Coordinates of C-alpha atoms and ligand atoms in Angstrom, one line a residue:
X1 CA 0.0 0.0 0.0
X2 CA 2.0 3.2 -1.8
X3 CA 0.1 6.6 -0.9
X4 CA 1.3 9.7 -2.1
X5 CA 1.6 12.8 0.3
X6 CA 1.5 16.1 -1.5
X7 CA 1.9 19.2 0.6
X8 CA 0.9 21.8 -2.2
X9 CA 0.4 26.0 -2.5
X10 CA 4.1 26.0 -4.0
X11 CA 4.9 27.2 -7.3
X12 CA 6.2 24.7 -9.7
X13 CA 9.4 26.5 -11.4
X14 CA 12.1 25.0 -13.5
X15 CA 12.5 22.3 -16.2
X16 CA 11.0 18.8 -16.5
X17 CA 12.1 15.9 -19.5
X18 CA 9.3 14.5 -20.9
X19 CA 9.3 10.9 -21.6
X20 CA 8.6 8.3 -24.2
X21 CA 4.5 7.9 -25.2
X22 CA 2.8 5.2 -23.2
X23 CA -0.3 4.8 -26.0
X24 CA 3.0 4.0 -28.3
X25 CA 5.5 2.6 -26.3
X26 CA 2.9 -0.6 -25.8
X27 CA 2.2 -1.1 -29.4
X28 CA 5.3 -0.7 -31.1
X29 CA 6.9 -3.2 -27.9
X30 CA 4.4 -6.0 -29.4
X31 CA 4.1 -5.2 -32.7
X32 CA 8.2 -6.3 -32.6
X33 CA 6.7 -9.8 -32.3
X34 CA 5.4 -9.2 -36.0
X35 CA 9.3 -9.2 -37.3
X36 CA 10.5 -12.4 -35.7
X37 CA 13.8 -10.7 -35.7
X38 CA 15.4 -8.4 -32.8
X39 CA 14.2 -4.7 -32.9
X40 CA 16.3 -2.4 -30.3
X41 CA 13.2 0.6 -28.8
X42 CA 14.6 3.6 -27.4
X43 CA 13.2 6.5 -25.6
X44 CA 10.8 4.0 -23.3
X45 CA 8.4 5.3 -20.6
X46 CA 10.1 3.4 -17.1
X47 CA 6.2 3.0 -16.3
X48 CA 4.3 -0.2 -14.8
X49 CA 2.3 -0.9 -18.2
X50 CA 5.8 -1.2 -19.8
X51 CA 7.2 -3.2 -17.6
X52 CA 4.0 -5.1 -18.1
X53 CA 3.7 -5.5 -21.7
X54 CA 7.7 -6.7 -21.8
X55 CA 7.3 -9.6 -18.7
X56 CA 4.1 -10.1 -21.2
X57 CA 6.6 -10.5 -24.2
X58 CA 9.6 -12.6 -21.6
X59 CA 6.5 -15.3 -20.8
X60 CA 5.5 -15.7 -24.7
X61 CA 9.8 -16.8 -24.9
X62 CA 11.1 -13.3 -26.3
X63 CA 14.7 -12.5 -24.7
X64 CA 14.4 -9.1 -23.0
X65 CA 17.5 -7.1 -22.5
X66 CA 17.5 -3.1 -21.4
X67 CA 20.6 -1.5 -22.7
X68 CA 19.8 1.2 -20.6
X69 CA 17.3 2.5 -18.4
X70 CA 15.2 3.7 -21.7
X71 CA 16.4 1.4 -24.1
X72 CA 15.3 -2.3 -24.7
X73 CA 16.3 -5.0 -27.3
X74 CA 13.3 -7.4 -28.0
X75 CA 14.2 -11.0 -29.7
X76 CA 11.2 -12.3 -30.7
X77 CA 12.5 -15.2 -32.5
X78 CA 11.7 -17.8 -30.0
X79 CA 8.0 -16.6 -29.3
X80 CA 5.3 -18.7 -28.9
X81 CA 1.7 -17.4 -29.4
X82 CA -1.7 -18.1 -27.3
X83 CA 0.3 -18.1 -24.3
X84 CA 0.1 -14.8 -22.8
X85 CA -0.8 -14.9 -18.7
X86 CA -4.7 -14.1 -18.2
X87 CA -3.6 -11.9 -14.9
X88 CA -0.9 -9.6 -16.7
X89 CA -3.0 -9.4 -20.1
X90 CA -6.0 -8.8 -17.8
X91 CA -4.4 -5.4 -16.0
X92 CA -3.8 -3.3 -19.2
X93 CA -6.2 -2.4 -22.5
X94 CA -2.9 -2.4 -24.5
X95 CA -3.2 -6.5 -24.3
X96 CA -5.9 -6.3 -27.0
X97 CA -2.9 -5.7 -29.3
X98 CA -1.4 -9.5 -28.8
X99 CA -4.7 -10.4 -30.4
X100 CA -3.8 -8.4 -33.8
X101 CA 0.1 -8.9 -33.3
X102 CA -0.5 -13.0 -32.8
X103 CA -2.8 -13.0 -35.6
X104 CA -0.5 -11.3 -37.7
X105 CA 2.1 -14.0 -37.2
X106 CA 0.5 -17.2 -36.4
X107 CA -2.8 -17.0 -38.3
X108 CA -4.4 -17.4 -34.9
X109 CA -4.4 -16.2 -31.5
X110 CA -5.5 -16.5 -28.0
X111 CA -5.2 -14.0 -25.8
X112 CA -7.4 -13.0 -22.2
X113 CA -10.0 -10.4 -22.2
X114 CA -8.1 -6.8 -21.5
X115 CA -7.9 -4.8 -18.6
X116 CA -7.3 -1.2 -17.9
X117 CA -8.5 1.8 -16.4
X118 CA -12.3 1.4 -15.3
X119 CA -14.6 3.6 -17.7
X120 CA -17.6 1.5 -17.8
X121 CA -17.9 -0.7 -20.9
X122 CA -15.0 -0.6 -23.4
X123 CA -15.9 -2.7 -25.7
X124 CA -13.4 -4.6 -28.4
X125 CA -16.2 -5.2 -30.9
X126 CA -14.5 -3.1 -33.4
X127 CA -11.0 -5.2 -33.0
X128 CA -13.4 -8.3 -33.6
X129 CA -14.7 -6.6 -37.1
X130 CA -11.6 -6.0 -38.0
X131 CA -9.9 -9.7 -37.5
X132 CA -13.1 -11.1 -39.1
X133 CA -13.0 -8.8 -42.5
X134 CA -9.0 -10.3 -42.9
X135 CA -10.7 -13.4 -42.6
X136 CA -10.3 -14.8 -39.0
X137 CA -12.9 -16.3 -36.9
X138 CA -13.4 -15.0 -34.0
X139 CA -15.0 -16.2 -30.2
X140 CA -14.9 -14.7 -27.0
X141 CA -15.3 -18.1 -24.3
X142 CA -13.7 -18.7 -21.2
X143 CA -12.5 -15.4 -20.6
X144 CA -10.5 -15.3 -23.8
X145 CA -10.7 -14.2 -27.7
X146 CA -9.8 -16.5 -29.6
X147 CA -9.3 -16.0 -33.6
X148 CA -7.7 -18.0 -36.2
X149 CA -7.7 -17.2 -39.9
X150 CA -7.2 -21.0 -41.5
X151 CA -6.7 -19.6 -45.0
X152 CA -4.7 -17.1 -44.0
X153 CA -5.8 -13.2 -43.7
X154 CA -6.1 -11.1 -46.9
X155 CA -5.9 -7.9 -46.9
X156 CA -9.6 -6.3 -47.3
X157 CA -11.7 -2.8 -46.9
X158 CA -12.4 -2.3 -43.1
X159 CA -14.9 0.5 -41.8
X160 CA -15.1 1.4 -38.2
X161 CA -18.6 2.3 -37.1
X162 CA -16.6 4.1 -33.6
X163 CA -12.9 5.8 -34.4
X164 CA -11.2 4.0 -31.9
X165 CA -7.2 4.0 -31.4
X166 CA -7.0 0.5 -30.3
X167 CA -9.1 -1.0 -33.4
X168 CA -7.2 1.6 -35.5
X169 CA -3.6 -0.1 -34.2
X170 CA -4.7 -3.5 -34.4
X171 CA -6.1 -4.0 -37.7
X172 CA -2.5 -2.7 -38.7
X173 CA -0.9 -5.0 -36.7
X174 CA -3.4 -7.9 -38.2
X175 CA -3.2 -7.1 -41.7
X176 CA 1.0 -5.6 -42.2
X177 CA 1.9 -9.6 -43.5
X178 CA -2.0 -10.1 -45.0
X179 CA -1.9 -11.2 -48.8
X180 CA -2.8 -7.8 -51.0
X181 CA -3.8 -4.6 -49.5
X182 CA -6.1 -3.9 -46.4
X183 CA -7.7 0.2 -46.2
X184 CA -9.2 1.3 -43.1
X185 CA -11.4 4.2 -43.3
X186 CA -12.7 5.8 -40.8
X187 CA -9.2 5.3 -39.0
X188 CA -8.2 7.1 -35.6
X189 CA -5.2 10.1 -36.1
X190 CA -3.6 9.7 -32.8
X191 CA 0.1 10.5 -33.2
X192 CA 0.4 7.0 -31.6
X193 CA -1.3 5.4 -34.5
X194 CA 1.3 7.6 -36.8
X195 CA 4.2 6.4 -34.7
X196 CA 3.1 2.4 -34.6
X197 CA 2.9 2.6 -38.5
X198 CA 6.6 4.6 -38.7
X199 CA 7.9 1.9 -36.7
X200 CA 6.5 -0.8 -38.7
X201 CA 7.6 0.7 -41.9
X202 CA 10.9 0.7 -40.4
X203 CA 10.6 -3.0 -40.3
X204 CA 9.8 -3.3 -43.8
X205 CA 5.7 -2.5 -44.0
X206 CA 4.4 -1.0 -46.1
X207 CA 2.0 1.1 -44.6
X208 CA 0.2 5.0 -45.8
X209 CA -2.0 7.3 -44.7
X210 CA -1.3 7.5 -40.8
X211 CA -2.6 10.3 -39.2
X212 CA -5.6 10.4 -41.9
X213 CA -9.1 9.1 -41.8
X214 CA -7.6 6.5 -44.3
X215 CA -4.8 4.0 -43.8
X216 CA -4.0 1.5 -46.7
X217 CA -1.3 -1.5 -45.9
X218 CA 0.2 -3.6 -48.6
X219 CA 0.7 -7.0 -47.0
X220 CA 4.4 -7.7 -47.0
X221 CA 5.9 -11.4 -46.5
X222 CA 8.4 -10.6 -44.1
X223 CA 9.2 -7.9 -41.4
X224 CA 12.9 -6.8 -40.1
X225 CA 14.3 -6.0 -37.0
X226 CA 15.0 -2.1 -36.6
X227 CA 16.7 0.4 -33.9
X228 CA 13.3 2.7 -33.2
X229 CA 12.6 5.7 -31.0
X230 CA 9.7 6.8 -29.7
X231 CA 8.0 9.7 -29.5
X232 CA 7.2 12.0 -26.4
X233 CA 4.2 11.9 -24.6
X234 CA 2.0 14.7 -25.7
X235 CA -0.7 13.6 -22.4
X236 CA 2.3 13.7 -19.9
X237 CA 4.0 16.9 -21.1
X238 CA 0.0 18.1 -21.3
X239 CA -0.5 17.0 -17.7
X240 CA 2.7 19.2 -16.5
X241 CA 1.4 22.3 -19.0
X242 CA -1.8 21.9 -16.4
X243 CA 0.9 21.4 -13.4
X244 CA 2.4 24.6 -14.3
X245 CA -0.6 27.1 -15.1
X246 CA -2.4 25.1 -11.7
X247 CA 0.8 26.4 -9.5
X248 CA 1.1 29.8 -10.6
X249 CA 4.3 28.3 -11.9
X250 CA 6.5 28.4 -14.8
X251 CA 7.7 25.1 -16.4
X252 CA 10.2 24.8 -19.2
X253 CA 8.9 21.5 -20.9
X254 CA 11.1 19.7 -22.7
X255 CA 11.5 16.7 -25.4
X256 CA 7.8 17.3 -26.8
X257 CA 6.5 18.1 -30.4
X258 CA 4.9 20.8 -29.9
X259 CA 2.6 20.4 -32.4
X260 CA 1.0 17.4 -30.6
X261 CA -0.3 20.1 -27.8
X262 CA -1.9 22.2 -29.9
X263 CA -5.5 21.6 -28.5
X264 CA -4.1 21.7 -24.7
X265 CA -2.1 24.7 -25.8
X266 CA -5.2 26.4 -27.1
X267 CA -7.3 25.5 -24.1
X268 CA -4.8 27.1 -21.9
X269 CA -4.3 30.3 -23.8
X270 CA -7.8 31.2 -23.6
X271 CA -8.0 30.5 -20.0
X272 CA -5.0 33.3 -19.7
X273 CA -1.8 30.7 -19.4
X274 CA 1.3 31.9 -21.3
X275 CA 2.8 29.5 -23.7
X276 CA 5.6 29.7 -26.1
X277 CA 6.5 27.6 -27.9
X278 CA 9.7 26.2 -29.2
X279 CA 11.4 23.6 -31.5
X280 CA 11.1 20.7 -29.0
X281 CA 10.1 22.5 -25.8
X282 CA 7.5 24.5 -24.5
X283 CA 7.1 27.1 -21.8
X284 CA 4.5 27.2 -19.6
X285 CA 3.6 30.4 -17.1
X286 CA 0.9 31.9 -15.5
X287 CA 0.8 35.4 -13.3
X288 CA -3.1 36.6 -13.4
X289 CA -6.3 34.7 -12.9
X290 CA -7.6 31.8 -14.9
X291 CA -10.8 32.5 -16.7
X292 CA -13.8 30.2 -17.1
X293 CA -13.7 28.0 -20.1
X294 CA -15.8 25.5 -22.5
X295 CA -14.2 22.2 -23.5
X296 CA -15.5 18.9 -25.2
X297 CA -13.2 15.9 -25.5
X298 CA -12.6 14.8 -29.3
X299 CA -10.1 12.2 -31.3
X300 CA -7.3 13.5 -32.4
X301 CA -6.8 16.5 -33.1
X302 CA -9.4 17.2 -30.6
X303 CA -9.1 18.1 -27.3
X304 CA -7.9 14.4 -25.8
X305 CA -9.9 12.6 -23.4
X306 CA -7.0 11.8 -21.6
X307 CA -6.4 15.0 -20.5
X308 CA -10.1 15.4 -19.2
X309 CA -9.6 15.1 -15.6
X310 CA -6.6 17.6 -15.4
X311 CA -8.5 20.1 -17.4
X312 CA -11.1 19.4 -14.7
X313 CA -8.7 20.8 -12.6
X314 CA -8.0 24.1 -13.5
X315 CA -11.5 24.1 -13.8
X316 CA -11.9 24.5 -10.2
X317 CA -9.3 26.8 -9.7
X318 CA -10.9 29.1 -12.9
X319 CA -13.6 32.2 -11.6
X320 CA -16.8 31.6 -13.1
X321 CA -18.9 28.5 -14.3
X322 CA -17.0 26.2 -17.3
X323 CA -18.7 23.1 -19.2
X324 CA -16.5 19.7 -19.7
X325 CA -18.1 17.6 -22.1
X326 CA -16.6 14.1 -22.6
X327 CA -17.2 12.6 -25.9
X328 CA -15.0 9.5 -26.3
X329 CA -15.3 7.6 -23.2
X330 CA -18.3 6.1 -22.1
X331 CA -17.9 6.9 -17.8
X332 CA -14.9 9.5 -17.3
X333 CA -15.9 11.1 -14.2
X334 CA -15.1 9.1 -11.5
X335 CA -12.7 11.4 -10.0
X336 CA -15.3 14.4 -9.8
X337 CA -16.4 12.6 -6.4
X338 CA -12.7 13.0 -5.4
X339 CA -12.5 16.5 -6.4
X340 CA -15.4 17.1 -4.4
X341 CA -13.8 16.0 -1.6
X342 CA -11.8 18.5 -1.6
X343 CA -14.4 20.8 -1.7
X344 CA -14.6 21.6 -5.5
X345 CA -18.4 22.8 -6.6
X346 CA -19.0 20.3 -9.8
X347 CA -22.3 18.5 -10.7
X348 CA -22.1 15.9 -13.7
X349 CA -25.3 15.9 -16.3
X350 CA -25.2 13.1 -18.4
X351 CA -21.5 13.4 -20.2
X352 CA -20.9 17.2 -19.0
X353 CA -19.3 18.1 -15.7
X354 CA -20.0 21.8 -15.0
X355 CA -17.7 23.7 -12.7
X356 CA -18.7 26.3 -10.6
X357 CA -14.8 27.5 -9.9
X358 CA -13.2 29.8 -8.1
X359 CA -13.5 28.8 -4.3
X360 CA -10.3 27.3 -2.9
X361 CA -9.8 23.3 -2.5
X362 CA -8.8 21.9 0.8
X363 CA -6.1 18.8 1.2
X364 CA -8.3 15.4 1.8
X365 CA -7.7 12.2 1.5
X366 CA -8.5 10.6 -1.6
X367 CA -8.0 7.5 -4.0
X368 CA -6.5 8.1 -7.7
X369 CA -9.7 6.2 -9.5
X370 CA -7.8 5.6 -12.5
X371 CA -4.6 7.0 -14.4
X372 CA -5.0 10.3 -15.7
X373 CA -7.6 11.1 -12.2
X374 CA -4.8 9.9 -10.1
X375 CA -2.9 13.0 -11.9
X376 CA -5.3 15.3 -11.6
X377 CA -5.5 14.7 -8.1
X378 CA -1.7 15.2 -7.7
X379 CA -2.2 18.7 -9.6
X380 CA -4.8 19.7 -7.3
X381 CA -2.6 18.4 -4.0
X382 CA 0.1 20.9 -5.4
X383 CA -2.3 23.9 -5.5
X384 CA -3.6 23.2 -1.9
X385 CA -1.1 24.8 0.9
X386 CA -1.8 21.4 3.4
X387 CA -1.9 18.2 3.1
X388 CA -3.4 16.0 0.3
X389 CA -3.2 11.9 1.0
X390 CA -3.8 10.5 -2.7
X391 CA -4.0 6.4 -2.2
X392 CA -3.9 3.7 -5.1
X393 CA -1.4 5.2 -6.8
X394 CA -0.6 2.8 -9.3
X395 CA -2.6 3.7 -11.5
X396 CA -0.6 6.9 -11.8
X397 CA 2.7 4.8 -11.8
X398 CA 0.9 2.7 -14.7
X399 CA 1.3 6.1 -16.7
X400 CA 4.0 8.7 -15.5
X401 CA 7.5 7.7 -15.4
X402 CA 9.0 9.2 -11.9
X403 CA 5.8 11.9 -11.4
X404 CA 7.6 12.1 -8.0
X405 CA 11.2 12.5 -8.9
X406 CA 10.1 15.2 -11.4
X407 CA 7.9 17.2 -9.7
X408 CA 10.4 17.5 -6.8
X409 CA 12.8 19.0 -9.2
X410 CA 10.7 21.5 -10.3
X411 CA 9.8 22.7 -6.5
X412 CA 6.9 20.5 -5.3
X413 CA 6.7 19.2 -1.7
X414 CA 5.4 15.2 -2.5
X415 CA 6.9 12.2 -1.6
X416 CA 5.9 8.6 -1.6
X417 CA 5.2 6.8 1.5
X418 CA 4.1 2.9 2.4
X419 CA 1.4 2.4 4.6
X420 CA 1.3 -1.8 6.1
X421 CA -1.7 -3.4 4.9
X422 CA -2.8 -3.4 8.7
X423 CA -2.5 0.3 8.9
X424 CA -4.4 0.9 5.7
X425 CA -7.4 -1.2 7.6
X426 CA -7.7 0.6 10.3
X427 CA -8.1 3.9 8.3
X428 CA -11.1 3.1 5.9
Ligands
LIG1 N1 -15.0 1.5 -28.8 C1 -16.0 0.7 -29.2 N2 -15.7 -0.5 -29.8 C2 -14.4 -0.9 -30.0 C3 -13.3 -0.1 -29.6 C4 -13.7 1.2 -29.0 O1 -17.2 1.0 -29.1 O2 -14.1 -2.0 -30.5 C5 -15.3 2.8 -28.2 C6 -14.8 2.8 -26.7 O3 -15.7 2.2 -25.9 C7 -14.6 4.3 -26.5 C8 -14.2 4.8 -27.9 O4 -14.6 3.8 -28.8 O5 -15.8 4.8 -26.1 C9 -12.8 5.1 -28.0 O6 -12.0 4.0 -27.7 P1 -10.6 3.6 -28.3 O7 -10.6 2.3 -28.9 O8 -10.1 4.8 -29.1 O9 -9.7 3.6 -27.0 P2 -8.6 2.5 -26.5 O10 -7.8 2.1 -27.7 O11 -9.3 1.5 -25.6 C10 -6.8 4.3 -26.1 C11 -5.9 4.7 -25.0 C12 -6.6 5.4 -23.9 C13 -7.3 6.6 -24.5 C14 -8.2 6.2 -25.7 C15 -8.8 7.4 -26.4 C16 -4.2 3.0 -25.1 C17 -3.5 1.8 -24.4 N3 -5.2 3.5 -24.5 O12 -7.7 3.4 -25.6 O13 -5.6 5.9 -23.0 O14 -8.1 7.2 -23.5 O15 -7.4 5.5 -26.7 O16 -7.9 8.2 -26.9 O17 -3.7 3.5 -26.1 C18 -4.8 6.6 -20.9 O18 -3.7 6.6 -21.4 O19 -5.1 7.1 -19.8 C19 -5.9 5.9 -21.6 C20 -7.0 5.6 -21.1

């Protein structure tokens, strides 16, 4: 039992890194099972899900070697498929992309139903409609989807009815070694889905149209090994941008594409942060008040879903009455409840949140529902001069490489402490 203790009302100054993507890090880590080869990943996240997804990989018989604390070299030759363990596969959503990674190697695959963060139903039925139009059938029994494409897949037109980032990545990752050429339409933009394709082009795909509504793949025989980096994490360099302009502060944010943080950029401005911008680093400050503000979660280049709850945050702190409307994800308001705790004046209606901001929060003790809540709640502990107790904090360490470590560099009073499981008892 990990809580984190955040004594906040400090202004966040100085310079924080920003690391490698999660949403790409997982996908281009198993999509290296596709080139039965070695593939060397630099610029990795040191976050649970990664660690995850690459014990995942070491029980399917990949060899795992870091070369340093952000680089890994994958062997996939020795991997063996339908064996992934039902209680790792089952703590992470990125599992769904063994199903489209085994398929795309073995003609079949058996993989556990995914896990993740706790929005209500997330369904996979796209990912299904996708495997089946290549020519797979597909089951869900026994707590696992099972697919196998006897004849092989062939490439094929696919139409999602939802954009969705995880169908998107996996009917690329099902159809790069098809026979002929698959086309997507209706394809999610995310500069994750961009990044998965670069890296399997690097291998040898032949993949176009990332980052557009269409995305054709020419079916290749064989992949390659390759030396890839990944790119920055627009939602964690999004969630310090929030940090910053929270605090009062003024954060130099580096290794980002700035580009990536135009809607968060955008959002910010008109609430009266300060942002410039430069090639691969942006800087974040904020003197006067914060002004009420509108904002609806899209796809990409929308503003991201992911960075709902942190926006939620500066919410509070903004005079006057905003509107959050979420869009992409079915139940993303679990940590309102939180935020009320800490005496934040928000009532949800259907998929909108409206914030009455303006009065101050008060330190609590409260539970980080789920990844990018947990970090909202850490933003609001830093704006609260007292003491903020945030608990399951896993879920943040699922996501944020050293949160404490960097926010400590940059001024904050937060520190991680363990409570015994005895302790932990007696307090709920
Ligand atoms: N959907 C369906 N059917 C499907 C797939 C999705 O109805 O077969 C619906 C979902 O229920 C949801 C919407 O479509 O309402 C979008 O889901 P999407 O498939 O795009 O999301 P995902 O692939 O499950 C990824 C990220 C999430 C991020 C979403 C949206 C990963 C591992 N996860 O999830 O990241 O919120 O895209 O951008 O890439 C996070 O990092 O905190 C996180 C939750």
């Amino acid at each position: 039992m990990e809580k984190l203790i955040v004594n906040g009302g400090t202004p966040l100054r100085g310079k924080v890194q920003i690391s490698g993507m999660k949403n790409a890090a997982l996908p281009i880590i198993i999509a290296s099972l596709l080139t039965e080869d070695v593939c060397v990943i630099e610029n990795l996240p040191a976050i649970i899900d990664v660690s995850l997804a690459l014990n995942i990989m070491e029980r399917m018989g990949c060899r795992i070697r870091m070369l340093s604390a952000d680089t890994v070299e994958i062997d996939s030759r020795g991997a063996v498929g339908g064996i992934t363990p039902v209680e790792l596969v089952s703590q992470m959503r990125a599992s769904t992309y063994f199903m489209g990674a085994e398929l795309g190697r073995w003609n079949e695959s058996k993989v556990g139903y995914p896990g993740g963060c706790d929005f209500g139903v997330r369904a996979i039925d796209q990912h299904i409609k996708a495997f089946e139009a290549l020519g797979a059938e597909v089951s869900v029994d026994g707590g696992y989807v099972r697919s196998k494409a006897a004849g092989g897949l062939r490439g094929t037109s696919i139409y999602f009815d939802v954009v969705t980032v995880g169908g998107t990545i996996n009917a690329m990752l099902a159809s790069v070694k098809a026979k002929g050429t698959t086309v997507i339409e209706n394809a999610a933009h995310e500069p994750h889905i961009v990044d998965t394709a670069n890296f399997l082009n690097t291998c040898g795909a032949h993949i176009t149209g990332a980052g557009t509504d269409t995305i054709k793949i020419r079916g290749v025989e064989k992949l390659h090994g390759c030396t890839y980096a990944i790119i920055p994490d627009m939602i964690e360099a999004g969630t310090y941008m929030i940090a910053a302009a929270a605090t009062s502060g003024a954060l130099l944010i580096s290794n980002v594409i700035p580009k990536h943080l135009e809607s968060i950029s955008a959002k910010l401005e008109e609430m009266g942060v300060l942002i410039e911008e430069y090639d691969d680093s942006v800087y974040v400050t904020r003197s006067g008040k914060l002004n009420h503000v509108n904002v609806k979660t899209l796809p990409y280049p929308g503003f991201p879903t992911d960075m709902q709850p942190q926006m939620g945050v500066l919410m509070c702190l903004a005079d006057g009455m905003s509107y959050l409307s979420e869009t992409v994800i079915e139940n993303r308001f679990k940590y309102v409840n939180e935020l009320q705790r800490m005496g934040a004046n928000i009532r949800v209606t259907g998929h909108t949140a409206i914030f009455d901001g303006g009065a101050p929060l008060t330190g609590a003790k409260v539970r980080a529902v789920d990844l990018r809540a947990g970090a909202a709640l850490v933003i609001a502990g830093l704006t609260i001069p007292g003491i903020t107790e945030i608990s399951e904090i896993d879920h943040i360490e699922r996501g944020y490489e050293n949160i404490v470590g960097k926010l400590t560099n940059v001024g904050a009073d937060i520190r991680k402490v363990i409570f015994s499981d005895s302790l932990a008892a007696d307090e709920a």
